[in-house]
Amino acid sequence: MDLGSNFATKLEPFLLIAKSVKGAAAAKLIQDATAAPGVFVFSELLELPNIQELGKNEQSVKHLSLLQLFSYKTYQDYLREYEVTLSPRTFLISVEHKDTLPPLNEAQITKLKHLSLVTLAADRRILPYSELFKLLDMPNVRELEDLIIDAIYLDILRGKLDQKEGQLEVEYTMGRDLEPGKLESILSALKNWSSTTASVLATLDEKINDIAKEASYNKSRHAEYENQLQANLKDILDRKEKQNMVNRRTALGDRDNVPMDIDEPPLELAKGKNRKAPQEVNPKIRKRNKF
């Protein structure tokens, strides 16, 4: 579910009541809507004729200014001078200080700080604590982080607290109401974004094509290298086998052609040539024993 998708539903009860109230009752409705939990968009309420009529009365115009503050202004706008532009049928009012607005209760101040955090997060992805202290008038890190965590639980922004670096890393934010006169700047920003995106996509397509060509070239080179390697290995093996066959033939030929010495006696005679011939038995002794 997208951030802020149920905020319009939260505003519906106030829209129904606003169609039938005027004057002080309409001013009281604005106070209730800006303090109500879960109500963070106010453009539909601001556009109702009964609410716009508050700008025609000096006593009630400050409540219309209050609704405009919560629609598209920030906490810093609440603290300093700013201008409030009403519909073309009304007039321009200069609000010089927060004291000229209806007093805000604690719930309204907290909500305004949450909305201001959304505006800041929409412009920058990294929000240092040092800047948030000043812009949101927060006294210490503990209260600032509690405010950010509450905003995340309220589903008006998504991000991560980096306590080591002392900053908020923004992932996504809800959209706030569009301030009158800002439509052209939004359209211009969208056109620039579209042009930049198209340029980036074209560059990415070109890089992808280059990578695909390089991969195809490397693949063909690798196949060529493998084929050459296998051919070289086969050639080496063939040469080695031929050399082995030559060596075996040479060895066999040398053994068959070994010359034989004719004066060398046979092996059996050679073994016994150093032996003495058996001595003949003394014939005399043999005769002596003969009877």
PDB file of C-alpha atoms in Angstrom:
ATOM      1  CA  MET A   1       0.000   0.000   0.000  1.00  0.00           C
ATOM      2  CA  ASP A   2       1.272   3.483  -0.904  1.00  0.00           C
ATOM      3  CA  LEU A   3       2.025   5.987   1.794  1.00  0.00           C
ATOM      4  CA  GLY A   4      -0.940   8.206   2.677  1.00  0.00           C
ATOM      5  CA  SER A   5      -3.453   6.134   0.697  1.00  0.00           C
ATOM      6  CA  ASN A   6      -5.950   6.199   3.581  1.00  0.00           C
ATOM      7  CA  PHE A   7      -5.544   9.872   4.542  1.00  0.00           C
ATOM      8  CA  ALA A   8      -8.394  11.001   2.292  1.00  0.00           C
ATOM      9  CA  THR A   9     -10.702   8.631   4.138  1.00  0.00           C
ATOM     10  CA  LYS A  10      -9.729  10.234   7.432  1.00  0.00           C
ATOM     11  CA  LEU A  11     -10.797  13.631   6.078  1.00  0.00           C
ATOM     12  CA  GLU A  12     -14.237  12.550   4.828  1.00  0.00           C
ATOM     13  CA  PRO A  13     -16.152  13.171   8.108  1.00  0.00           C
ATOM     14  CA  PHE A  14     -14.907  16.764   8.173  1.00  0.00           C
ATOM     15  CA  LEU A  15     -15.902  17.260   4.529  1.00  0.00           C
ATOM     16  CA  LEU A  16     -19.457  16.167   5.244  1.00  0.00           C
ATOM     17  CA  ILE A  17     -19.754  18.534   8.204  1.00  0.00           C
ATOM     18  CA  ALA A  18     -18.126  21.461   6.357  1.00  0.00           C
ATOM     19  CA  LYS A  19     -20.878  21.483   3.713  1.00  0.00           C
ATOM     20  CA  SER A  20     -23.445  22.591   6.283  1.00  0.00           C
ATOM     21  CA  VAL A  21     -21.501  24.898   8.628  1.00  0.00           C
ATOM     22  CA  LYS A  22     -20.400  28.512   8.318  1.00  0.00           C
ATOM     23  CA  GLY A  23     -18.663  31.212  10.308  1.00  0.00           C
ATOM     24  CA  ALA A  24     -17.550  30.238  13.788  1.00  0.00           C
ATOM     25  CA  ALA A  25     -18.644  26.627  13.279  1.00  0.00           C
ATOM     26  CA  ALA A  26     -16.483  26.365  10.172  1.00  0.00           C
ATOM     27  CA  ALA A  27     -13.547  27.907  12.053  1.00  0.00           C
ATOM     28  CA  LYS A  28     -14.026  25.355  14.843  1.00  0.00           C
ATOM     29  CA  LEU A  29     -14.102  22.588  12.223  1.00  0.00           C
ATOM     30  CA  ILE A  30     -10.695  23.700  10.950  1.00  0.00           C
ATOM     31  CA  GLN A  31      -9.270  23.553  14.453  1.00  0.00           C
ATOM     32  CA  ASP A  32     -10.617  20.014  14.881  1.00  0.00           C
ATOM     33  CA  ALA A  33      -9.396  18.809  11.468  1.00  0.00           C
ATOM     34  CA  THR A  34      -5.867  20.131  11.927  1.00  0.00           C
ATOM     35  CA  ALA A  35      -5.635  18.429  15.327  1.00  0.00           C
ATOM     36  CA  ALA A  36      -7.317  15.118  14.365  1.00  0.00           C
ATOM     37  CA  PRO A  37      -5.075  12.021  14.296  1.00  0.00           C
ATOM     38  CA  GLY A  38      -4.352  10.627  10.845  1.00  0.00           C
ATOM     39  CA  VAL A  39      -5.527  13.691   8.890  1.00  0.00           C
ATOM     40  CA  PHE A  40      -2.590  14.980   6.837  1.00  0.00           C
ATOM     41  CA  VAL A  41      -4.214  16.257   3.610  1.00  0.00           C
ATOM     42  CA  PHE A  42      -6.577  19.216   3.567  1.00  0.00           C
ATOM     43  CA  SER A  43      -6.984  20.403  -0.049  1.00  0.00           C
ATOM     44  CA  GLU A  44     -10.554  19.126  -0.421  1.00  0.00           C
ATOM     45  CA  LEU A  45     -11.582  20.867   2.772  1.00  0.00           C
ATOM     46  CA  LEU A  46      -9.767  24.050   1.782  1.00  0.00           C
ATOM     47  CA  GLU A  47     -11.573  24.222  -1.567  1.00  0.00           C
ATOM     48  CA  LEU A  48     -15.103  24.087  -0.121  1.00  0.00           C
ATOM     49  CA  PRO A  49     -17.070  27.358  -0.557  1.00  0.00           C
ATOM     50  CA  ASN A  50     -18.070  27.487   3.119  1.00  0.00           C
ATOM     51  CA  ILE A  51     -14.404  27.363   4.115  1.00  0.00           C
ATOM     52  CA  GLN A  52     -13.312  29.909   1.492  1.00  0.00           C
ATOM     53  CA  GLU A  53     -15.881  32.353   2.847  1.00  0.00           C
ATOM     54  CA  LEU A  54     -13.851  32.606   6.032  1.00  0.00           C
ATOM     55  CA  GLY A  55     -11.369  34.761   4.117  1.00  0.00           C
ATOM     56  CA  LYS A  56     -13.955  37.528   3.777  1.00  0.00           C
ATOM     57  CA  ASN A  57     -14.112  38.145   7.494  1.00  0.00           C
ATOM     58  CA  GLU A  58     -11.251  39.622   9.496  1.00  0.00           C
ATOM     59  CA  GLN A  59     -12.208  37.571  12.553  1.00  0.00           C
ATOM     60  CA  SER A  60     -12.279  34.209  10.789  1.00  0.00           C
ATOM     61  CA  VAL A  61      -9.584  34.727   8.137  1.00  0.00           C
ATOM     62  CA  LYS A  62      -6.911  33.559  10.579  1.00  0.00           C
ATOM     63  CA  HIS A  63      -8.558  30.103  10.646  1.00  0.00           C
ATOM     64  CA  LEU A  64      -8.380  29.955   6.855  1.00  0.00           C
ATOM     65  CA  SER A  65      -4.703  30.912   7.127  1.00  0.00           C
ATOM     66  CA  LEU A  66      -4.274  28.126   9.669  1.00  0.00           C
ATOM     67  CA  LEU A  67      -5.749  25.592   7.248  1.00  0.00           C
ATOM     68  CA  GLN A  68      -3.439  26.820   4.507  1.00  0.00           C
ATOM     69  CA  LEU A  69      -0.504  26.468   6.893  1.00  0.00           C
ATOM     70  CA  PHE A  70      -1.317  22.792   7.462  1.00  0.00           C
ATOM     71  CA  SER A  71      -2.030  22.206   3.785  1.00  0.00           C
ATOM     72  CA  TYR A  72       1.301  23.189   2.270  1.00  0.00           C
ATOM     73  CA  LYS A  73       3.384  25.265   4.688  1.00  0.00           C
ATOM     74  CA  THR A  74       5.975  24.241   7.293  1.00  0.00           C
ATOM     75  CA  TYR A  75       6.828  24.861  10.913  1.00  0.00           C
ATOM     76  CA  GLN A  76       9.322  27.516   9.852  1.00  0.00           C
ATOM     77  CA  ASP A  77       6.534  29.339   8.034  1.00  0.00           C
ATOM     78  CA  TYR A  78       4.580  29.253  11.278  1.00  0.00           C
ATOM     79  CA  LEU A  79       7.455  30.927  13.131  1.00  0.00           C
ATOM     80  CA  ARG A  80       8.319  33.636  10.588  1.00  0.00           C
ATOM     81  CA  GLU A  81       6.539  36.091   8.366  1.00  0.00           C
ATOM     82  CA  TYR A  82       4.761  34.740   5.298  1.00  0.00           C
ATOM     83  CA  GLU A  83       1.939  35.591   2.917  1.00  0.00           C
ATOM     84  CA  VAL A  84      -1.371  33.817   2.558  1.00  0.00           C
ATOM     85  CA  THR A  85      -2.976  33.805  -0.894  1.00  0.00           C
ATOM     86  CA  LEU A  86      -6.731  33.261  -0.924  1.00  0.00           C
ATOM     87  CA  SER A  87      -8.939  32.456  -3.860  1.00  0.00           C
ATOM     88  CA  PRO A  88      -9.260  35.051  -6.637  1.00  0.00           C
ATOM     89  CA  ARG A  89     -12.565  36.176  -5.165  1.00  0.00           C
ATOM     90  CA  THR A  90     -10.891  37.189  -1.911  1.00  0.00           C
ATOM     91  CA  PHE A  91      -7.722  39.155  -1.207  1.00  0.00           C
ATOM     92  CA  LEU A  92      -4.066  38.856  -0.211  1.00  0.00           C
ATOM     93  CA  ILE A  93      -3.371  38.891   3.509  1.00  0.00           C
ATOM     94  CA  SER A  94       0.063  39.335   5.091  1.00  0.00           C
ATOM     95  CA  VAL A  95       0.538  37.322   8.265  1.00  0.00           C
ATOM     96  CA  GLU A  96       3.470  38.775  10.145  1.00  0.00           C
ATOM     97  CA  HIS A  97       3.790  36.392  13.076  1.00  0.00           C
ATOM     98  CA  LYS A  98       2.428  33.182  14.593  1.00  0.00           C
ATOM     99  CA  ASP A  99       0.567  35.234  17.174  1.00  0.00           C
ATOM    100  CA  THR A 100      -1.806  36.408  14.416  1.00  0.00           C
ATOM    101  CA  LEU A 101      -2.918  32.775  13.907  1.00  0.00           C
ATOM    102  CA  PRO A 102      -5.180  30.843  16.248  1.00  0.00           C
ATOM    103  CA  PRO A 103      -3.169  29.288  19.097  1.00  0.00           C
ATOM    104  CA  LEU A 104      -1.995  25.754  18.358  1.00  0.00           C
ATOM    105  CA  ASN A 105      -2.289  22.928  20.854  1.00  0.00           C
ATOM    106  CA  GLU A 106       0.369  20.247  21.331  1.00  0.00           C
ATOM    107  CA  ALA A 107      -1.262  17.865  18.823  1.00  0.00           C
ATOM    108  CA  GLN A 108      -1.324  20.572  16.128  1.00  0.00           C
ATOM    109  CA  ILE A 109       2.311  21.552  16.711  1.00  0.00           C
ATOM    110  CA  THR A 110       3.422  17.932  16.501  1.00  0.00           C
ATOM    111  CA  LYS A 111       1.428  17.376  13.309  1.00  0.00           C
ATOM    112  CA  LEU A 112       2.855  20.525  11.750  1.00  0.00           C
ATOM    113  CA  LYS A 113       6.370  19.296  12.528  1.00  0.00           C
ATOM    114  CA  HIS A 114       5.540  15.943  10.949  1.00  0.00           C
ATOM    115  CA  LEU A 115       4.278  17.682   7.812  1.00  0.00           C
ATOM    116  CA  SER A 116       7.377  19.888   7.771  1.00  0.00           C
ATOM    117  CA  LEU A 117       9.523  16.759   7.970  1.00  0.00           C
ATOM    118  CA  VAL A 118       7.664  15.374   4.940  1.00  0.00           C
ATOM    119  CA  THR A 119       8.372  18.576   2.969  1.00  0.00           C
ATOM    120  CA  LEU A 120      12.065  18.450   3.869  1.00  0.00           C
ATOM    121  CA  ALA A 121      12.290  14.753   2.996  1.00  0.00           C
ATOM    122  CA  ALA A 122      10.656  15.372  -0.382  1.00  0.00           C
ATOM    123  CA  ASP A 123      13.503  17.715  -1.346  1.00  0.00           C
ATOM    124  CA  ARG A 124      16.482  15.803   0.038  1.00  0.00           C
ATOM    125  CA  ARG A 125      17.299  12.169   0.657  1.00  0.00           C
ATOM    126  CA  ILE A 126      19.737  12.837   3.516  1.00  0.00           C
ATOM    127  CA  LEU A 127      18.598  15.066   6.390  1.00  0.00           C
ATOM    128  CA  PRO A 128      21.286  15.819   8.990  1.00  0.00           C
ATOM    129  CA  TYR A 129      20.162  16.080  12.592  1.00  0.00           C
ATOM    130  CA  SER A 130      21.926  19.447  12.861  1.00  0.00           C
ATOM    131  CA  GLU A 131      19.534  20.972  10.311  1.00  0.00           C
ATOM    132  CA  LEU A 132      16.457  19.261  11.716  1.00  0.00           C
ATOM    133  CA  PHE A 133      17.205  20.664  15.177  1.00  0.00           C
ATOM    134  CA  LYS A 134      16.978  24.161  13.752  1.00  0.00           C
ATOM    135  CA  LEU A 135      14.122  23.731  11.280  1.00  0.00           C
ATOM    136  CA  LEU A 136      11.860  21.785  13.640  1.00  0.00           C
ATOM    137  CA  ASP A 137      12.907  23.535  16.863  1.00  0.00           C
ATOM    138  CA  MET A 138      13.839  20.258  18.598  1.00  0.00           C
ATOM    139  CA  PRO A 139      15.783  20.488  21.892  1.00  0.00           C
ATOM    140  CA  ASN A 140      17.733  17.199  21.767  1.00  0.00           C
ATOM    141  CA  VAL A 141      18.440  14.039  19.782  1.00  0.00           C
ATOM    142  CA  ARG A 142      16.034  11.902  21.795  1.00  0.00           C
ATOM    143  CA  GLU A 143      12.995  14.044  21.023  1.00  0.00           C
ATOM    144  CA  LEU A 144      14.003  14.478  17.387  1.00  0.00           C
ATOM    145  CA  GLU A 145      14.335  10.725  16.862  1.00  0.00           C
ATOM    146  CA  ASP A 146      11.021  10.132  18.629  1.00  0.00           C
ATOM    147  CA  LEU A 147       9.381  12.600  16.231  1.00  0.00           C
ATOM    148  CA  ILE A 148      10.892  10.820  13.217  1.00  0.00           C
ATOM    149  CA  ILE A 149       9.923   7.368  14.504  1.00  0.00           C
ATOM    150  CA  ASP A 150       6.346   8.549  15.079  1.00  0.00           C
ATOM    151  CA  ALA A 151       6.255   9.875  11.506  1.00  0.00           C
ATOM    152  CA  ILE A 152       7.377   6.481  10.216  1.00  0.00           C
ATOM    153  CA  TYR A 153       4.713   4.692  12.261  1.00  0.00           C
ATOM    154  CA  LEU A 154       2.107   7.157  10.999  1.00  0.00           C
ATOM    155  CA  ASP A 155       3.069   6.029   7.465  1.00  0.00           C
ATOM    156  CA  ILE A 156       3.857   9.522   6.189  1.00  0.00           C
ATOM    157  CA  LEU A 157       7.470   8.697   5.361  1.00  0.00           C
ATOM    158  CA  ARG A 158       9.856   5.795   5.182  1.00  0.00           C
ATOM    159  CA  GLY A 159      13.481   5.992   6.132  1.00  0.00           C
ATOM    160  CA  LYS A 160      16.265   4.887   8.437  1.00  0.00           C
ATOM    161  CA  LEU A 161      17.919   6.615  11.355  1.00  0.00           C
ATOM    162  CA  ASP A 162      21.701   6.685  11.126  1.00  0.00           C
ATOM    163  CA  GLN A 163      22.695   7.506  14.692  1.00  0.00           C
ATOM    164  CA  LYS A 164      26.393   7.108  13.972  1.00  0.00           C
ATOM    165  CA  GLU A 165      26.350   9.769  11.246  1.00  0.00           C
ATOM    166  CA  GLY A 166      23.584  11.774  12.915  1.00  0.00           C
ATOM    167  CA  GLN A 167      21.184  11.841   9.966  1.00  0.00           C
ATOM    168  CA  LEU A 168      17.906  10.563   8.548  1.00  0.00           C
ATOM    169  CA  GLU A 169      18.143   8.548   5.326  1.00  0.00           C
ATOM    170  CA  VAL A 170      14.856   9.033   3.454  1.00  0.00           C
ATOM    171  CA  GLU A 171      13.409   6.287   1.271  1.00  0.00           C
ATOM    172  CA  TYR A 172       9.942   7.588   0.457  1.00  0.00           C
ATOM    173  CA  THR A 173       7.413  10.208   1.581  1.00  0.00           C
ATOM    174  CA  MET A 174       3.719  10.901   1.207  1.00  0.00           C
ATOM    175  CA  GLY A 175       2.612  13.752  -1.040  1.00  0.00           C
ATOM    176  CA  ARG A 176       1.378  16.997   0.443  1.00  0.00           C
ATOM    177  CA  ASP A 177      -1.247  19.357  -0.935  1.00  0.00           C
ATOM    178  CA  LEU A 178      -0.110  21.534  -3.824  1.00  0.00           C
ATOM    179  CA  GLU A 179       0.267  25.214  -3.034  1.00  0.00           C
ATOM    180  CA  PRO A 180      -1.439  27.632  -5.472  1.00  0.00           C
ATOM    181  CA  GLY A 181       0.987  28.944  -8.060  1.00  0.00           C
ATOM    182  CA  LYS A 182       3.319  25.962  -7.707  1.00  0.00           C
ATOM    183  CA  LEU A 183       1.769  23.842 -10.449  1.00  0.00           C
ATOM    184  CA  GLU A 184       3.992  25.279 -13.178  1.00  0.00           C
ATOM    185  CA  SER A 185       7.143  24.639 -11.171  1.00  0.00           C
ATOM    186  CA  ILE A 186       5.993  21.066 -10.509  1.00  0.00           C
ATOM    187  CA  LEU A 187       5.328  20.495 -14.208  1.00  0.00           C
ATOM    188  CA  SER A 188       8.710  21.971 -15.080  1.00  0.00           C
ATOM    189  CA  ALA A 189      10.409  19.713 -12.557  1.00  0.00           C
ATOM    190  CA  LEU A 190       8.558  16.693 -13.970  1.00  0.00           C
ATOM    191  CA  LYS A 191       9.604  17.605 -17.517  1.00  0.00           C
ATOM    192  CA  ASN A 192      13.213  17.926 -16.426  1.00  0.00           C
ATOM    193  CA  TRP A 193      12.959  14.617 -14.626  1.00  0.00           C
ATOM    194  CA  SER A 194      11.426  12.992 -17.702  1.00  0.00           C
ATOM    195  CA  SER A 195      14.166  14.387 -19.936  1.00  0.00           C
ATOM    196  CA  THR A 196      16.887  13.298 -17.538  1.00  0.00           C
ATOM    197  CA  THR A 197      15.336   9.848 -17.197  1.00  0.00           C
ATOM    198  CA  ALA A 198      15.111   9.438 -20.980  1.00  0.00           C
ATOM    199  CA  SER A 199      18.753  10.456 -21.317  1.00  0.00           C
ATOM    200  CA  VAL A 200      19.800   8.028 -18.600  1.00  0.00           C
ATOM    201  CA  LEU A 201      17.797   5.203 -20.187  1.00  0.00           C
ATOM    202  CA  ALA A 202      19.356   5.906 -23.580  1.00  0.00           C
ATOM    203  CA  THR A 203      22.809   5.837 -22.026  1.00  0.00           C
ATOM    204  CA  LEU A 204      21.997   2.597 -20.227  1.00  0.00           C
ATOM    205  CA  ASP A 205      20.728   1.011 -23.465  1.00  0.00           C
ATOM    206  CA  GLU A 206      23.946   2.035 -25.195  1.00  0.00           C
ATOM    207  CA  LYS A 207      26.034   0.588 -22.375  1.00  0.00           C
ATOM    208  CA  ILE A 208      23.999  -2.623 -22.414  1.00  0.00           C
ATOM    209  CA  ASN A 209      24.532  -2.979 -26.170  1.00  0.00           C
ATOM    210  CA  ASP A 210      28.265  -2.374 -25.746  1.00  0.00           C
ATOM    211  CA  ILE A 211      28.428  -4.957 -22.984  1.00  0.00           C
ATOM    212  CA  ALA A 212      26.478  -7.464 -25.107  1.00  0.00           C
ATOM    213  CA  LYS A 213      28.841  -6.915 -28.040  1.00  0.00           C
ATOM    214  CA  GLU A 214      31.885  -7.269 -25.832  1.00  0.00           C
ATOM    215  CA  ALA A 215      30.473 -10.424 -24.251  1.00  0.00           C
ATOM    216  CA  SER A 216      29.796 -11.915 -27.697  1.00  0.00           C
ATOM    217  CA  TYR A 217      33.308 -11.012 -28.852  1.00  0.00           C
ATOM    218  CA  ASN A 218      34.862 -12.493 -25.717  1.00  0.00           C
ATOM    219  CA  LYS A 219      32.800 -15.644 -26.171  1.00  0.00           C
ATOM    220  CA  SER A 220      34.008 -16.097 -29.750  1.00  0.00           C
ATOM    221  CA  ARG A 221      37.594 -15.393 -28.683  1.00  0.00           C
ATOM    222  CA  HIS A 222      37.277 -17.931 -25.891  1.00  0.00           C
ATOM    223  CA  ALA A 223      35.891 -20.563 -28.288  1.00  0.00           C
ATOM    224  CA  GLU A 224      38.726 -19.837 -30.722  1.00  0.00           C
ATOM    225  CA  TYR A 225      41.260 -20.112 -27.927  1.00  0.00           C
ATOM    226  CA  GLU A 226      39.792 -23.431 -26.761  1.00  0.00           C
ATOM    227  CA  ASN A 227      39.862 -24.834 -30.286  1.00  0.00           C
ATOM    228  CA  GLN A 228      43.470 -23.753 -30.768  1.00  0.00           C
ATOM    229  CA  LEU A 229      44.409 -25.166 -27.387  1.00  0.00           C
ATOM    230  CA  GLN A 230      42.850 -28.534 -28.184  1.00  0.00           C
ATOM    231  CA  ALA A 231      44.586 -28.596 -31.586  1.00  0.00           C
ATOM    232  CA  ASN A 232      47.937 -27.819 -29.976  1.00  0.00           C
ATOM    233  CA  LEU A 233      47.435 -30.511 -27.341  1.00  0.00           C
ATOM    234  CA  LYS A 234      46.499 -33.059 -30.004  1.00  0.00           C
ATOM    235  CA  ASP A 235      49.572 -32.116 -32.054  1.00  0.00           C
ATOM    236  CA  ILE A 236      51.817 -32.488 -29.001  1.00  0.00           C
ATOM    237  CA  LEU A 237      50.309 -35.866 -28.141  1.00  0.00           C
ATOM    238  CA  ASP A 238      50.700 -37.076 -31.728  1.00  0.00           C
ATOM    239  CA  ARG A 239      54.363 -36.005 -31.820  1.00  0.00           C
ATOM    240  CA  LYS A 240      55.006 -37.646 -28.483  1.00  0.00           C
ATOM    241  CA  GLU A 241      53.416 -40.882 -29.650  1.00  0.00           C
ATOM    242  CA  LYS A 242      55.502 -40.902 -32.835  1.00  0.00           C
ATOM    243  CA  GLN A 243      58.661 -40.263 -30.868  1.00  0.00           C
ATOM    244  CA  ASN A 244      57.836 -43.134 -28.522  1.00  0.00           C
ATOM    245  CA  MET A 245      57.348 -45.467 -31.482  1.00  0.00           C
ATOM    246  CA  VAL A 246      60.700 -44.421 -32.964  1.00  0.00           C
ATOM    247  CA  ASN A 247      62.410 -44.970 -29.638  1.00  0.00           C
ATOM    248  CA  ARG A 248      60.917 -48.457 -29.306  1.00  0.00           C
ATOM    249  CA  ARG A 249      61.969 -49.439 -32.831  1.00  0.00           C
ATOM    250  CA  THR A 250      65.490 -48.154 -32.256  1.00  0.00           C
ATOM    251  CA  ALA A 251      65.783 -50.133 -29.050  1.00  0.00           C
ATOM    252  CA  LEU A 252      64.601 -53.342 -30.715  1.00  0.00           C
ATOM    253  CA  GLY A 253      66.960 -52.871 -33.696  1.00  0.00           C
ATOM    254  CA  ASP A 254      70.012 -52.371 -31.475  1.00  0.00           C
ATOM    255  CA  ARG A 255      69.269 -55.517 -29.516  1.00  0.00           C
ATOM    256  CA  ASP A 256      68.926 -57.712 -32.665  1.00  0.00           C
ATOM    257  CA  ASN A 257      72.183 -56.435 -34.199  1.00  0.00           C
ATOM    258  CA  VAL A 258      74.467 -56.989 -31.180  1.00  0.00           C
ATOM    259  CA  PRO A 259      77.722 -58.836 -32.557  1.00  0.00           C
ATOM    260  CA  MET A 260      78.787 -62.122 -30.929  1.00  0.00           C
ATOM    261  CA  ASP A 261      82.496 -62.925 -30.118  1.00  0.00           C
ATOM    262  CA  ILE A 262      83.341 -66.300 -31.772  1.00  0.00           C
ATOM    263  CA  ASP A 263      86.281 -66.908 -29.429  1.00  0.00           C
ATOM    264  CA  GLU A 264      84.109 -66.606 -26.397  1.00  0.00           C
ATOM    265  CA  PRO A 265      83.222 -70.012 -25.083  1.00  0.00           C
ATOM    266  CA  PRO A 266      79.710 -71.057 -24.500  1.00  0.00           C
ATOM    267  CA  LEU A 267      78.140 -69.962 -21.277  1.00  0.00           C
ATOM    268  CA  GLU A 268      78.207 -73.487 -19.860  1.00  0.00           C
ATOM    269  CA  LEU A 269      81.904 -73.826 -20.623  1.00  0.00           C
ATOM    270  CA  ALA A 270      82.634 -70.371 -19.375  1.00  0.00           C
ATOM    271  CA  LYS A 271      81.100 -71.255 -16.094  1.00  0.00           C
ATOM    272  CA  GLY A 272      83.338 -74.255 -15.702  1.00  0.00           C
ATOM    273  CA  LYS A 273      86.636 -73.263 -17.380  1.00  0.00           C
ATOM    274  CA  ASN A 274      88.357 -72.418 -14.145  1.00  0.00           C
ATOM    275  CA  ARG A 275      87.495 -75.738 -12.588  1.00  0.00           C
ATOM    276  CA  LYS A 276      90.253 -78.419 -12.352  1.00  0.00           C
ATOM    277  CA  ALA A 277      89.806 -81.741 -14.102  1.00  0.00           C
ATOM    278  CA  PRO A 278      89.104 -84.592 -11.700  1.00  0.00           C
ATOM    279  CA  GLN A 279      92.328 -86.386 -10.777  1.00  0.00           C
ATOM    280  CA  GLU A 280      92.710 -89.988 -11.752  1.00  0.00           C
ATOM    281  CA  VAL A 281      92.610 -92.506  -8.896  1.00  0.00           C
ATOM    282  CA  ASN A 282      95.997 -94.033  -8.077  1.00  0.00           C
ATOM    283  CA  PRO A 283      96.050 -97.349  -9.948  1.00  0.00           C
ATOM    284  CA  LYS A 284      98.294 -98.865  -7.424  1.00  0.00           C
ATOM    285  CA  ILE A 285      95.920 -98.340  -4.683  1.00  0.00           C
ATOM    286  CA  ARG A 286      93.224 -99.763  -6.786  1.00  0.00           C
ATOM    287  CA  LYS A 287      95.203-102.860  -7.549  1.00  0.00           C
ATOM    288  CA  ARG A 288      96.144-103.291  -3.926  1.00  0.00           C
ATOM    289  CA  ASN A 289      92.626-103.650  -2.959  1.00  0.00           C
ATOM    290  CA  LYS A 290      91.872-106.068  -5.613  1.00  0.00           C
ATOM    291  CA  PHE A 291      91.769-109.674  -4.761  1.00  0.00           C
TER     292      PHE A 291
END
